[in-house]
Coordinates of C-alpha atoms in Angstrom, one line a residue:
Chain A
M1 CA -69.1 -58.3 1.4
K2 CA -67.5 -57.7 -2.3
L3 CA -64.3 -59.4 -2.5
L4 CA -63.4 -57.8 -6.0
E5 CA -65.2 -55.1 -8.2
V6 CA -64.4 -53.1 -10.8
K7 CA -65.7 -50.2 -12.0
H8 CA -66.0 -49.2 -15.7
L9 CA -62.5 -50.8 -16.7
K10 CA -61.9 -49.3 -20.5
V11 CA -58.4 -50.8 -22.2
W12 CA -57.2 -49.5 -25.6
E13 CA -54.5 -49.2 -27.6
V14 CA -51.7 -46.3 -27.2
Q15 CA -51.1 -46.1 -30.6
T16 CA -53.7 -46.5 -32.3
G17 CA -56.3 -45.6 -30.2
N18 CA -57.8 -48.8 -30.6
V19 CA -60.6 -49.7 -27.3
I20 CA -60.6 -53.4 -26.9
V21 CA -62.7 -53.3 -23.5
H22 CA -65.3 -50.4 -23.1
D23 CA -66.7 -49.2 -20.3
T24 CA -67.0 -52.6 -18.2
S25 CA -68.5 -53.2 -14.8
F26 CA -69.0 -56.0 -12.3
T27 CA -68.3 -57.3 -9.0
L28 CA -67.7 -60.8 -7.5
E29 CA -68.0 -62.3 -4.3
Q30 CA -66.1 -64.1 -1.8
G31 CA -66.1 -68.0 -2.9
Q32 CA -68.1 -67.6 -6.1
C33 CA -67.5 -68.4 -9.7
L34 CA -67.8 -65.6 -12.4
A35 CA -67.6 -66.8 -16.0
I36 CA -66.6 -64.4 -18.3
V37 CA -67.3 -65.9 -21.8
G38 CA -67.2 -64.3 -25.6
E39 CA -66.1 -65.2 -28.6
S40 CA -62.1 -65.3 -29.4
G41 CA -61.2 -61.2 -29.7
S42 CA -64.0 -60.1 -27.7
G43 CA -61.8 -58.7 -24.8
K44 CA -61.9 -61.7 -22.5
S45 CA -58.7 -62.2 -21.4
V46 CA -57.1 -58.2 -21.6
T47 CA -60.4 -57.6 -18.6
S48 CA -59.2 -60.5 -16.8
R49 CA -55.6 -59.1 -17.2
A50 CA -56.3 -55.9 -16.6
I51 CA -57.5 -57.1 -12.9
M52 CA -53.4 -57.5 -12.3
R53 CA -52.3 -55.0 -14.4
L54 CA -50.2 -57.4 -16.7
N55 CA -51.1 -56.5 -20.5
N56 CA -48.6 -55.3 -22.6
K57 CA -47.0 -52.3 -22.4
N58 CA -48.9 -50.7 -25.7
L59 CA -52.6 -51.4 -23.8
Q60 CA -53.5 -48.6 -21.4
Q61 CA -56.4 -49.0 -18.6
T62 CA -58.5 -46.4 -16.9
G63 CA -61.2 -47.9 -14.2
E64 CA -61.5 -48.6 -10.8
I65 CA -60.5 -52.2 -9.3
F66 CA -61.0 -52.5 -5.6
L67 CA -60.4 -56.2 -3.8
K68 CA -61.3 -56.3 -0.5
N69 CA -61.2 -52.7 -0.7
E70 CA -57.9 -51.9 -1.6
A71 CA -57.3 -49.9 -5.2
L72 CA -55.7 -52.0 -6.4
H73 CA -55.0 -49.5 -9.7
L74 CA -53.5 -47.0 -7.0
L75 CA -51.0 -49.1 -6.2
S76 CA -47.3 -49.1 -6.9
E77 CA -45.5 -51.7 -9.5
K78 CA -43.8 -52.9 -6.4
H79 CA -46.5 -53.3 -4.4
M80 CA -48.8 -54.6 -6.9
Q81 CA -46.4 -57.3 -7.7
R82 CA -46.7 -58.3 -4.3
K83 CA -50.5 -59.6 -4.7
R84 CA -49.8 -61.3 -7.6
G85 CA -49.5 -64.9 -6.8
K86 CA -50.3 -64.0 -3.5
N87 CA -53.9 -62.4 -3.7
L88 CA -54.5 -63.2 -7.3
C89 CA -53.3 -66.1 -8.8
M90 CA -53.8 -66.7 -12.9
I91 CA -54.1 -70.4 -14.6
L92 CA -53.3 -69.7 -17.9
Q93 CA -54.2 -71.5 -21.4
N94 CA -51.2 -73.6 -22.6
G95 CA -49.4 -75.2 -19.7
M96 CA -46.7 -76.4 -22.3
T97 CA -45.6 -72.9 -22.8
A98 CA -45.8 -71.5 -19.9
F99 CA -42.9 -72.8 -18.2
D100 CA -39.7 -71.8 -18.6
P101 CA -38.1 -74.4 -21.3
S102 CA -34.7 -74.7 -19.9
C103 CA -35.3 -75.2 -16.5
L104 CA -37.0 -77.7 -13.9
I105 CA -41.0 -77.8 -12.9
K106 CA -39.4 -77.1 -9.6
V107 CA -37.5 -74.1 -10.4
H108 CA -40.8 -71.6 -10.9
L109 CA -42.3 -73.5 -8.0
Y110 CA -39.7 -73.2 -5.4
E111 CA -39.3 -69.4 -6.8
T112 CA -42.8 -68.6 -6.2
L113 CA -43.2 -70.0 -3.0
H114 CA -39.7 -67.9 -1.8
T115 CA -40.7 -64.7 -3.0
H116 CA -43.8 -64.7 -1.1
F117 CA -43.9 -67.0 1.8
G118 CA -39.9 -67.1 2.4
W119 CA -39.9 -71.3 2.4
S120 CA -36.8 -73.1 1.6
E121 CA -36.5 -75.6 -0.8
N122 CA -37.5 -78.6 1.6
E123 CA -41.0 -76.0 3.1
S124 CA -41.9 -75.2 -0.8
E125 CA -41.3 -79.3 -1.5
Q126 CA -43.9 -80.2 1.1
A127 CA -45.8 -78.1 0.4
L128 CA -46.1 -79.2 -3.4
M129 CA -46.4 -82.7 -2.8
Q130 CA -49.2 -81.9 -0.4
V131 CA -51.3 -80.3 -2.9
M132 CA -50.1 -82.1 -6.2
E133 CA -51.7 -85.4 -4.5
K134 CA -55.2 -82.8 -4.3
V135 CA -54.9 -82.4 -8.0
N136 CA -54.3 -85.8 -8.9
L137 CA -50.5 -86.0 -9.7
K138 CA -49.0 -88.9 -8.6
N139 CA -45.1 -88.8 -7.5
P140 CA -44.5 -85.6 -7.0
Q141 CA -41.1 -86.0 -6.0
E142 CA -40.6 -87.1 -9.9
I143 CA -42.6 -84.5 -11.7
L144 CA -40.7 -81.5 -9.6
H145 CA -37.9 -82.8 -11.5
K146 CA -38.6 -83.0 -15.2
Y147 CA -38.6 -80.1 -17.5
P148 CA -41.9 -79.3 -19.1
H149 CA -41.3 -80.7 -22.1
Q150 CA -41.2 -84.1 -20.8
L151 CA -44.6 -83.6 -19.2
S152 CA -48.4 -83.3 -20.9
G153 CA -50.4 -80.2 -21.6
G154 CA -52.7 -81.7 -18.9
M155 CA -50.2 -82.1 -16.5
L156 CA -48.6 -78.8 -16.3
Q157 CA -52.2 -77.2 -16.4
R158 CA -53.1 -79.0 -13.0
M159 CA -49.5 -78.3 -11.6
M160 CA -50.1 -74.6 -12.2
I161 CA -53.7 -75.6 -10.0
A162 CA -51.6 -77.1 -7.4
L163 CA -49.3 -73.7 -7.6
A164 CA -52.8 -71.8 -7.2
L165 CA -53.7 -74.1 -4.2
A166 CA -50.4 -73.8 -2.1
L167 CA -50.6 -70.2 -2.8
E168 CA -54.4 -70.2 -0.9
P169 CA -55.3 -66.9 -3.3
D170 CA -58.3 -64.6 -2.5
I171 CA -59.2 -65.3 -6.4
M172 CA -58.0 -67.7 -8.9
I173 CA -58.1 -66.3 -13.2
A174 CA -58.4 -69.3 -15.1
D175 CA -58.3 -68.3 -18.9
E176 CA -59.2 -70.4 -21.2
P177 CA -57.8 -73.3 -18.9
T178 CA -59.3 -76.4 -20.7
T179 CA -59.4 -74.7 -24.3
A180 CA -55.8 -76.2 -25.3
L181 CA -56.7 -79.6 -23.5
D182 CA -58.0 -83.1 -25.1
T183 CA -61.5 -84.0 -23.9
I184 CA -59.9 -86.4 -21.1
S185 CA -57.9 -84.3 -20.0
Q186 CA -60.2 -81.3 -19.8
Y187 CA -62.9 -83.6 -18.0
E188 CA -59.6 -83.8 -15.6
V189 CA -58.8 -80.0 -15.1
V190 CA -62.8 -79.0 -14.6
Q191 CA -63.0 -81.7 -12.1
Q192 CA -60.0 -80.6 -10.1
F193 CA -62.0 -76.5 -10.2
I194 CA -65.1 -78.0 -8.9
N195 CA -63.5 -79.8 -6.1
I196 CA -61.1 -76.6 -5.2
R197 CA -64.7 -74.7 -5.3
Q198 CA -65.9 -77.2 -2.8
Q199 CA -63.0 -77.4 -0.7
M200 CA -61.4 -73.8 -0.2
N201 CA -63.4 -70.5 -0.1
C202 CA -61.2 -69.1 -3.4
A203 CA -63.2 -67.1 -5.5
I204 CA -62.5 -68.1 -9.4
I205 CA -62.8 -66.0 -12.6
F206 CA -63.4 -68.7 -15.3
I207 CA -63.0 -67.4 -19.3
S208 CA -63.5 -69.6 -21.4
H209 CA -66.1 -69.9 -24.6
D210 CA -67.4 -73.8 -23.4
L211 CA -70.7 -73.0 -22.3
G212 CA -70.9 -76.8 -20.7
V213 CA -68.0 -76.4 -18.8
V214 CA -69.6 -72.8 -18.0
R215 CA -72.4 -74.0 -16.8
K216 CA -70.9 -76.7 -14.5
I217 CA -68.8 -74.8 -12.7
A218 CA -70.3 -71.1 -12.9
D219 CA -72.5 -68.8 -10.3
K220 CA -72.3 -66.1 -12.3
V221 CA -71.9 -65.0 -16.1
L222 CA -70.8 -62.2 -18.3
V223 CA -70.9 -62.4 -21.6
M224 CA -68.8 -60.0 -23.7
K225 CA -68.6 -59.1 -27.4
D226 CA -66.4 -56.5 -28.9
G227 CA -65.0 -55.5 -26.0
E228 CA -68.7 -55.0 -24.7
V229 CA -69.8 -56.2 -21.5
V230 CA -73.8 -57.3 -23.0
E231 CA -75.4 -59.4 -20.4
Q232 CA -74.1 -60.3 -16.6
G233 CA -76.3 -62.8 -14.7
D234 CA -77.1 -65.7 -12.4
V235 CA -76.2 -68.9 -14.7
Q236 CA -79.2 -70.1 -14.4
A237 CA -81.1 -67.4 -15.3
I238 CA -78.9 -66.5 -18.3
F239 CA -79.0 -70.0 -19.4
A240 CA -83.0 -70.2 -19.1
N241 CA -83.6 -67.1 -20.0
P242 CA -81.5 -64.6 -22.3
Q243 CA -81.9 -61.2 -23.0
H244 CA -79.4 -60.1 -25.4
D245 CA -79.6 -61.4 -29.2
Y246 CA -76.3 -62.3 -28.5
T247 CA -76.7 -64.5 -25.8
K248 CA -79.4 -66.0 -27.3
Y249 CA -77.3 -67.0 -30.6
L250 CA -74.3 -68.5 -28.6
I251 CA -76.7 -70.7 -26.6
A252 CA -78.7 -71.6 -29.8
T253 CA -75.6 -72.4 -31.5
R254 CA -74.6 -75.0 -28.2
G255 CA -77.7 -76.7 -28.9
A256 CA -77.8 -77.0 -32.3
I257 CA -74.2 -79.0 -32.2
N258 CA -75.7 -81.2 -29.3
D259 CA -78.7 -82.1 -31.2
H260 CA -76.6 -82.7 -34.4
F261 CA -74.0 -84.7 -32.2
K262 CA -77.4 -86.9 -30.5
K263 CA -79.0 -87.4 -33.4
V264 CA -75.4 -88.9 -34.7
M265 CA -74.6 -90.9 -32.2
G266 CA -78.5 -92.1 -32.5
E267 CA -78.7 -92.1 -28.2
N268 CA -79.8 -89.9 -25.8
V269 CA -76.0 -88.8 -24.7
P270 CA -76.0 -86.4 -21.5
C271 CA -74.4 -82.7 -22.0
Chain B
M1 CA -25.5 -86.1 -20.9
G2 CA -22.2 -87.9 -21.1
I3 CA -24.0 -90.1 -23.8
Y4 CA -24.5 -86.7 -25.5
I5 CA -21.1 -85.5 -25.6
M6 CA -19.3 -88.8 -25.9
K7 CA -21.4 -89.3 -29.8
R8 CA -20.9 -85.5 -30.4
M9 CA -17.6 -86.1 -30.4
L10 CA -17.1 -89.6 -32.3
I11 CA -19.1 -87.2 -35.1
T12 CA -16.3 -84.6 -34.8
L13 CA -13.8 -87.6 -35.7
P14 CA -14.9 -88.3 -39.4
L15 CA -15.3 -84.5 -39.7
L16 CA -11.8 -84.2 -38.9
L17 CA -10.5 -86.3 -41.1
A18 CA -12.5 -84.8 -44.2
V19 CA -11.1 -80.9 -43.3
S20 CA -7.7 -82.6 -43.1
F21 CA -7.7 -84.3 -46.7
L22 CA -9.2 -81.3 -48.6
T23 CA -6.7 -79.2 -47.2
F24 CA -3.5 -81.7 -48.3
V25 CA -5.7 -81.6 -51.3
L26 CA -6.1 -78.3 -52.0
I27 CA -2.6 -77.3 -51.3
S28 CA -2.0 -79.8 -54.2
F29 CA -4.2 -78.4 -56.6
S30 CA -1.4 -75.3 -57.0
P31 CA 0.0 -75.3 -60.6
M32 CA 3.7 -75.6 -59.6
E33 CA 5.6 -78.5 -59.1
P34 CA 6.0 -78.8 -55.9
A35 CA 10.2 -79.5 -56.1
E36 CA 10.2 -77.1 -57.8
V37 CA 8.9 -74.8 -55.4
V38 CA 10.6 -76.0 -53.1
L39 CA 14.0 -75.1 -55.2
R40 CA 13.2 -72.2 -56.3
A41 CA 12.3 -70.9 -52.1
Q42 CA 15.8 -71.7 -51.5
E43 CA 16.6 -69.4 -54.2
V44 CA 18.9 -72.3 -55.7
P45 CA 20.3 -70.7 -58.9
V46 CA 19.9 -73.6 -61.6
I47 CA 16.9 -75.9 -61.0
T48 CA 18.3 -79.2 -63.4
E49 CA 16.0 -82.0 -64.1
E50 CA 18.3 -84.1 -61.8
L51 CA 18.1 -81.8 -59.1
I52 CA 14.5 -82.0 -59.1
E53 CA 14.2 -85.9 -59.1
Q54 CA 16.3 -86.1 -56.1
T55 CA 14.4 -83.2 -54.4
N56 CA 11.3 -85.4 -55.2
E57 CA 12.9 -88.3 -53.9
K58 CA 14.2 -87.1 -50.6
L59 CA 10.7 -85.3 -49.7
G60 CA 8.9 -88.0 -51.2
F61 CA 6.8 -85.8 -53.7
N62 CA 7.4 -89.5 -56.2
K63 CA 5.2 -91.7 -54.1
P64 CA 1.6 -91.9 -54.5
F65 CA -0.9 -89.1 -53.2
I66 CA -3.0 -91.3 -51.0
V67 CA 0.6 -92.3 -49.1
Q68 CA 1.7 -89.0 -49.1
Y69 CA -1.3 -88.1 -47.5
F70 CA -1.2 -90.1 -44.7
H71 CA 2.4 -89.8 -44.2
W72 CA 1.4 -86.0 -44.0
L73 CA -1.7 -87.1 -41.7
I74 CA 0.5 -88.7 -39.1
A75 CA 2.8 -86.4 -38.8
C76 CA 0.7 -83.9 -38.1
L77 CA -1.2 -85.9 -35.5
Q78 CA 2.4 -85.5 -33.6
L79 CA 2.7 -81.3 -34.3
D80 CA 5.4 -82.4 -36.9
F81 CA 4.1 -79.8 -40.0
G82 CA 7.0 -80.5 -42.0
Q83 CA 9.8 -78.3 -43.0
S84 CA 9.5 -74.7 -43.9
Y85 CA 10.7 -74.4 -47.3
V86 CA 12.0 -70.8 -47.1
K87 CA 13.1 -70.7 -43.2
N88 CA 14.4 -73.7 -43.4
A89 CA 12.8 -74.6 -39.9
P90 CA 10.4 -77.2 -38.9
V91 CA 7.0 -75.2 -39.6
W92 CA 5.6 -75.9 -35.7
S93 CA 8.8 -73.7 -34.7
L94 CA 7.8 -70.7 -36.1
M95 CA 3.4 -71.7 -36.3
G96 CA 3.7 -72.8 -32.5
P97 CA 5.1 -69.0 -30.8
A98 CA 2.3 -67.3 -33.7
F99 CA -0.3 -69.4 -32.9
M100 CA 0.0 -68.6 -29.0
N101 CA 0.0 -65.1 -29.9
T102 CA -2.9 -64.7 -31.9
F103 CA -5.0 -67.2 -29.5
K104 CA -4.0 -64.4 -26.1
L105 CA -5.6 -62.3 -28.5
T106 CA -8.4 -64.0 -30.0
V107 CA -9.6 -65.2 -25.9
I108 CA -9.0 -61.8 -24.8
S109 CA -10.8 -60.0 -27.4
S110 CA -14.0 -63.0 -27.3
F111 CA -14.2 -62.4 -23.8
V112 CA -14.4 -58.7 -24.5
I113 CA -16.9 -59.7 -27.4
I114 CA -19.1 -61.9 -25.0
A115 CA -19.3 -59.9 -21.8
F116 CA -20.1 -56.6 -23.7
S117 CA -22.6 -58.5 -26.2
V118 CA -24.8 -59.5 -23.2
L119 CA -24.5 -56.3 -21.5
F120 CA -25.4 -54.4 -24.3
G121 CA -28.1 -56.5 -25.3
V122 CA -29.7 -56.6 -22.4
L123 CA -29.7 -53.2 -21.3
C124 CA -31.0 -51.9 -24.6
A125 CA -34.0 -55.2 -25.1
L126 CA -34.6 -53.8 -21.2
N127 CA -35.1 -50.4 -22.1
E128 CA -36.5 -50.8 -25.6
R129 CA -37.2 -48.0 -27.6
T130 CA -36.0 -45.6 -25.7
A131 CA -33.2 -42.9 -25.6
V132 CA -30.7 -45.1 -24.5
D133 CA -31.3 -48.1 -26.9
R134 CA -31.5 -46.1 -29.9
L135 CA -27.8 -44.0 -29.1
L136 CA -26.2 -47.6 -28.2
R137 CA -27.6 -49.0 -31.1
A138 CA -26.3 -46.1 -33.6
L139 CA -23.2 -46.1 -32.0
L140 CA -22.2 -49.4 -32.3
F141 CA -23.6 -50.3 -35.6
G142 CA -21.3 -46.9 -36.6
F143 CA -18.2 -48.5 -34.8
T144 CA -19.1 -51.8 -36.9
A145 CA -19.8 -50.1 -40.1
V146 CA -16.2 -48.7 -39.6
P147 CA -13.3 -50.9 -41.5
A148 CA -10.8 -51.7 -38.5
Y149 CA -7.8 -50.5 -40.5
W150 CA -9.1 -47.2 -40.3
L151 CA -10.6 -47.9 -36.6
G152 CA -6.6 -49.3 -35.8
A153 CA -5.1 -46.3 -37.3
I154 CA -7.4 -43.8 -35.9
F155 CA -6.8 -45.2 -32.3
I156 CA -2.9 -45.1 -32.9
F157 CA -3.2 -41.5 -33.6
V158 CA -5.0 -40.3 -30.8
F159 CA -3.9 -42.9 -27.7
S160 CA -0.5 -43.5 -28.8
V161 CA 1.2 -40.7 -30.5
K162 CA -1.3 -37.8 -29.1
L163 CA -1.9 -38.7 -25.9
D164 CA 1.3 -41.2 -25.5
L165 CA -0.7 -43.2 -23.2
L166 CA -0.1 -47.1 -24.8
P167 CA 2.2 -48.2 -27.6
T168 CA 1.8 -47.8 -31.4
S169 CA 2.2 -51.8 -31.7
G170 CA 4.1 -54.7 -31.1
M171 CA 3.4 -57.2 -28.4
D172 CA 4.5 -56.3 -25.5
G173 CA 3.3 -56.0 -22.0
A174 CA -0.1 -56.0 -20.7
K175 CA -0.7 -52.8 -22.6
S176 CA -0.2 -53.4 -25.8
Y177 CA -3.6 -56.0 -26.1
I178 CA -5.7 -53.1 -25.1
L179 CA -5.8 -51.4 -28.5
P180 CA -6.3 -54.3 -30.6
V181 CA -8.8 -56.0 -28.6
T182 CA -10.8 -52.8 -28.4
V183 CA -11.1 -52.5 -32.3
I184 CA -11.5 -56.3 -32.8
A185 CA -14.3 -56.1 -30.1
L186 CA -16.2 -53.3 -31.7
G187 CA -16.2 -54.5 -35.0
Y188 CA -18.4 -57.9 -33.4
I189 CA -20.3 -56.4 -30.7
G190 CA -22.4 -54.4 -32.7
L191 CA -23.3 -57.6 -34.7
Y192 CA -23.9 -59.8 -31.4
F193 CA -25.5 -57.3 -29.3
R194 CA -28.4 -57.1 -31.5
N195 CA -28.7 -61.1 -31.3
I196 CA -28.8 -60.8 -27.6
R197 CA -31.5 -57.7 -28.1
S198 CA -33.5 -59.5 -30.6
A199 CA -33.2 -63.0 -28.7
M200 CA -34.4 -61.1 -25.4
L201 CA -37.7 -59.1 -26.7
N202 CA -38.7 -62.3 -28.4
N203 CA -38.5 -64.1 -25.3
L204 CA -40.5 -61.7 -23.9
N205 CA -43.4 -62.1 -25.4
E206 CA -43.2 -66.0 -24.2
D207 CA -46.2 -67.1 -21.6
Y208 CA -43.4 -68.1 -19.5
V209 CA -43.1 -64.7 -19.0
L210 CA -46.7 -63.7 -18.4
Y211 CA -46.5 -66.1 -15.6
G212 CA -44.3 -65.6 -14.1
R213 CA -45.1 -62.1 -13.0
A214 CA -48.5 -63.3 -13.0
S215 CA -47.2 -65.4 -10.1
G216 CA -45.6 -62.4 -8.5
L217 CA -41.8 -63.1 -9.2
P218 CA -39.5 -60.0 -9.0
E219 CA -39.0 -59.0 -12.1
N220 CA -34.7 -59.4 -12.1
K221 CA -35.8 -63.1 -11.4
I222 CA -37.9 -62.9 -15.0
T223 CA -34.9 -60.9 -16.2
M224 CA -32.1 -64.0 -15.8
H225 CA -34.9 -66.8 -17.0
I226 CA -35.0 -65.0 -20.2
L227 CA -31.7 -64.4 -20.0
R228 CA -31.0 -67.9 -20.2
N229 CA -33.4 -68.9 -23.0
S230 CA -32.3 -65.6 -25.0
L231 CA -28.3 -66.5 -24.2
Q232 CA -29.1 -70.0 -26.1
V233 CA -29.5 -68.2 -29.5
A234 CA -26.0 -66.7 -28.7
I235 CA -24.2 -69.2 -28.0
S236 CA -23.5 -70.8 -31.4
I237 CA -22.8 -67.2 -32.7
F238 CA -20.2 -66.8 -29.8
C239 CA -18.7 -70.2 -30.7
M240 CA -18.5 -69.6 -34.4
A241 CA -17.1 -65.8 -33.4
I242 CA -14.0 -67.3 -31.7
P243 CA -12.4 -69.1 -34.9
I244 CA -13.8 -66.4 -37.1
I245 CA -11.1 -64.1 -34.9
L246 CA -8.7 -66.4 -34.8
G247 CA -8.4 -67.3 -38.7
G248 CA -9.4 -63.6 -39.2
T249 CA -7.1 -60.8 -37.9
V250 CA -4.9 -60.3 -40.2
V251 CA -5.6 -57.2 -41.2
I252 CA -5.3 -55.7 -37.3
E253 CA -1.8 -57.9 -36.8
N254 CA -0.6 -55.9 -39.7
V255 CA -2.1 -52.9 -38.4
F256 CA -0.7 -52.8 -34.8
A257 CA 2.4 -55.3 -36.3
W258 CA 1.5 -58.1 -33.9
P259 CA 3.2 -61.5 -34.4
G260 CA 0.6 -63.7 -35.3
L261 CA -0.7 -66.1 -37.4
G262 CA -2.6 -64.0 -39.6
S263 CA 1.4 -62.0 -40.7
L264 CA 3.1 -65.4 -40.4
S265 CA 0.2 -66.8 -43.2
I266 CA 0.6 -63.6 -45.7
S267 CA 4.4 -64.0 -45.1
A268 CA 3.7 -67.8 -46.5
I269 CA 1.3 -67.4 -48.9
L270 CA 3.5 -64.7 -50.7
S271 CA 6.8 -66.8 -50.9
R272 CA 4.4 -70.1 -51.7
D273 CA 6.0 -72.1 -48.0
F274 CA 3.6 -74.5 -48.6
P275 CA 3.7 -76.6 -45.7
V276 CA 3.1 -73.2 -43.5
I277 CA 0.0 -72.7 -45.3
Q278 CA -1.6 -75.6 -45.3
A279 CA -0.5 -76.1 -41.2
Y280 CA -2.3 -72.1 -40.9
V281 CA -5.0 -73.8 -42.7
L282 CA -5.3 -77.2 -41.2
I283 CA -5.7 -75.4 -37.3
V284 CA -8.2 -72.9 -39.1
A285 CA -10.3 -75.5 -39.8
V286 CA -9.7 -77.8 -37.1
A287 CA -10.5 -74.8 -34.4
F288 CA -13.8 -74.2 -36.6
V289 CA -14.6 -77.9 -35.8
V290 CA -14.1 -78.0 -32.3
F291 CA -15.8 -75.0 -31.5
N292 CA -18.7 -76.3 -33.9
M293 CA -19.3 -78.8 -31.5
M294 CA -18.3 -77.2 -28.2
S295 CA -21.3 -74.9 -29.2
D296 CA -23.6 -77.7 -29.7
I297 CA -22.4 -79.5 -26.1
L298 CA -23.1 -75.8 -24.6
N299 CA -26.5 -75.7 -25.9
A300 CA -27.3 -79.2 -24.8
T301 CA -26.4 -78.2 -21.2
F302 CA -28.5 -75.1 -21.5
N303 CA -31.6 -76.8 -23.2
P304 CA -33.0 -79.7 -22.1
R305 CA -35.0 -80.1 -25.6
I306 CA -31.9 -80.9 -27.3
R307 CA -30.0 -83.2 -25.2
D308 CA -33.6 -85.8 -25.3
G309 CA -33.0 -85.3 -29.4
N310 CA -36.6 -83.2 -29.9

């Protein structure tokens, strides 16, 4: 069954008429992980935000978006608001700026859980304790009572994943979740996504320009360039046999960097 | 938090000392000899050398400067600002009631200014670039651009003379506050609501707003988060507004014949009543220092990053 279907999505700037995403269509099945790759400015984030109808006011979109056969593009703003968080979760690139800097971490989490499930603070705390353990956050009590600036980017990233786990959405949209992190935190966060895929039946849209990570966790890949989908298909097929020049270029660039790295290190480094 | 407040208060002490010293020094720069000023103010017909010496002896003007300062400072701490040269009454007996009158006016005006600046700021930010936003901005800017004495005169003409709704001047019951408070507030709201508006608009583009929306939080909750963060910019400005109004109501007090600090200080300056001027400058300067400290403490309560020192 198709979980998400995006048909002829087009996003443009109202004032200039500048088209940011051209006629884009793709589908996502239950439990699948779709990676959207491409250089910065290729329209990856705008595409993912268009699904949640969260782009800035100066961007407009047309096209059809169906979640479990429900037309999201026709919903009122109020109904769409209920879908966000509950059915469609987003994990942002920079954990350090994703939480209100003047509130304790728990404030956002409790508010979100209260909005969707009507849970009291106690119930929310219980639920969060469980999911925080799953994403390897120790001392959950302590973390909940910290301010964002007192935690690291990786911890905040995992906090967002933990909230997503508690919400049990149909689709988790992760917008460059590893880009702002150092290598060790990157590894941990990617590991969390792999665990989520194994444990839950949640589909993931994973936006990244890191092909190594994409190869590790994605089933399907969508390659974007200048707001257009230039190629899409199974991850194995695309890596083994890229059709479009741009995809070939991306894979070759990564290969070149790897070769150089191996040469410098003088040994066989698994990549 | 307690430690932060203690620290902040301790830093204030040397600042207050410096302020009081400056107040004292600046007045002593006056080109006239103080004893002569006293005698002239008391309208003594013939001022002789002998008389000057007597006065110096009596008021301690012949002691070393620093001794005079400490005498004055210690007296000030007990709210004893000396005798007025002109009115032959203790300064505090003149200053106290005038201060209270101006203080009442300031406090009420500040509340009005803060409430309406926040209200209009939020309203404009939420309706950015719509007719509401444009109209409010034009209107409030207009009121700020107009001089306060002119606005005051127009208001008196319309509401007191023509419509006979409010008293023309003086301090007589709650009704007499309405016009001066309105005129003061209109002058400041136009400046401060823009700060709130632009802070709100800046925060609107922050990641935490996007994440809040992506988590499905209702708009009113998100607005509260934005407001909470935007107010931090405004706290310092509002805290500084209070001493500015306290020391700057001279014009308004003249227009509305308000028996406050402004009126008192003007008459003291014209008659060279130095102890009164000194007390006025000191009170306003101390108000600045104290409210600056309060703004820091309030900011620290709202912004945990300041409290932690990074």
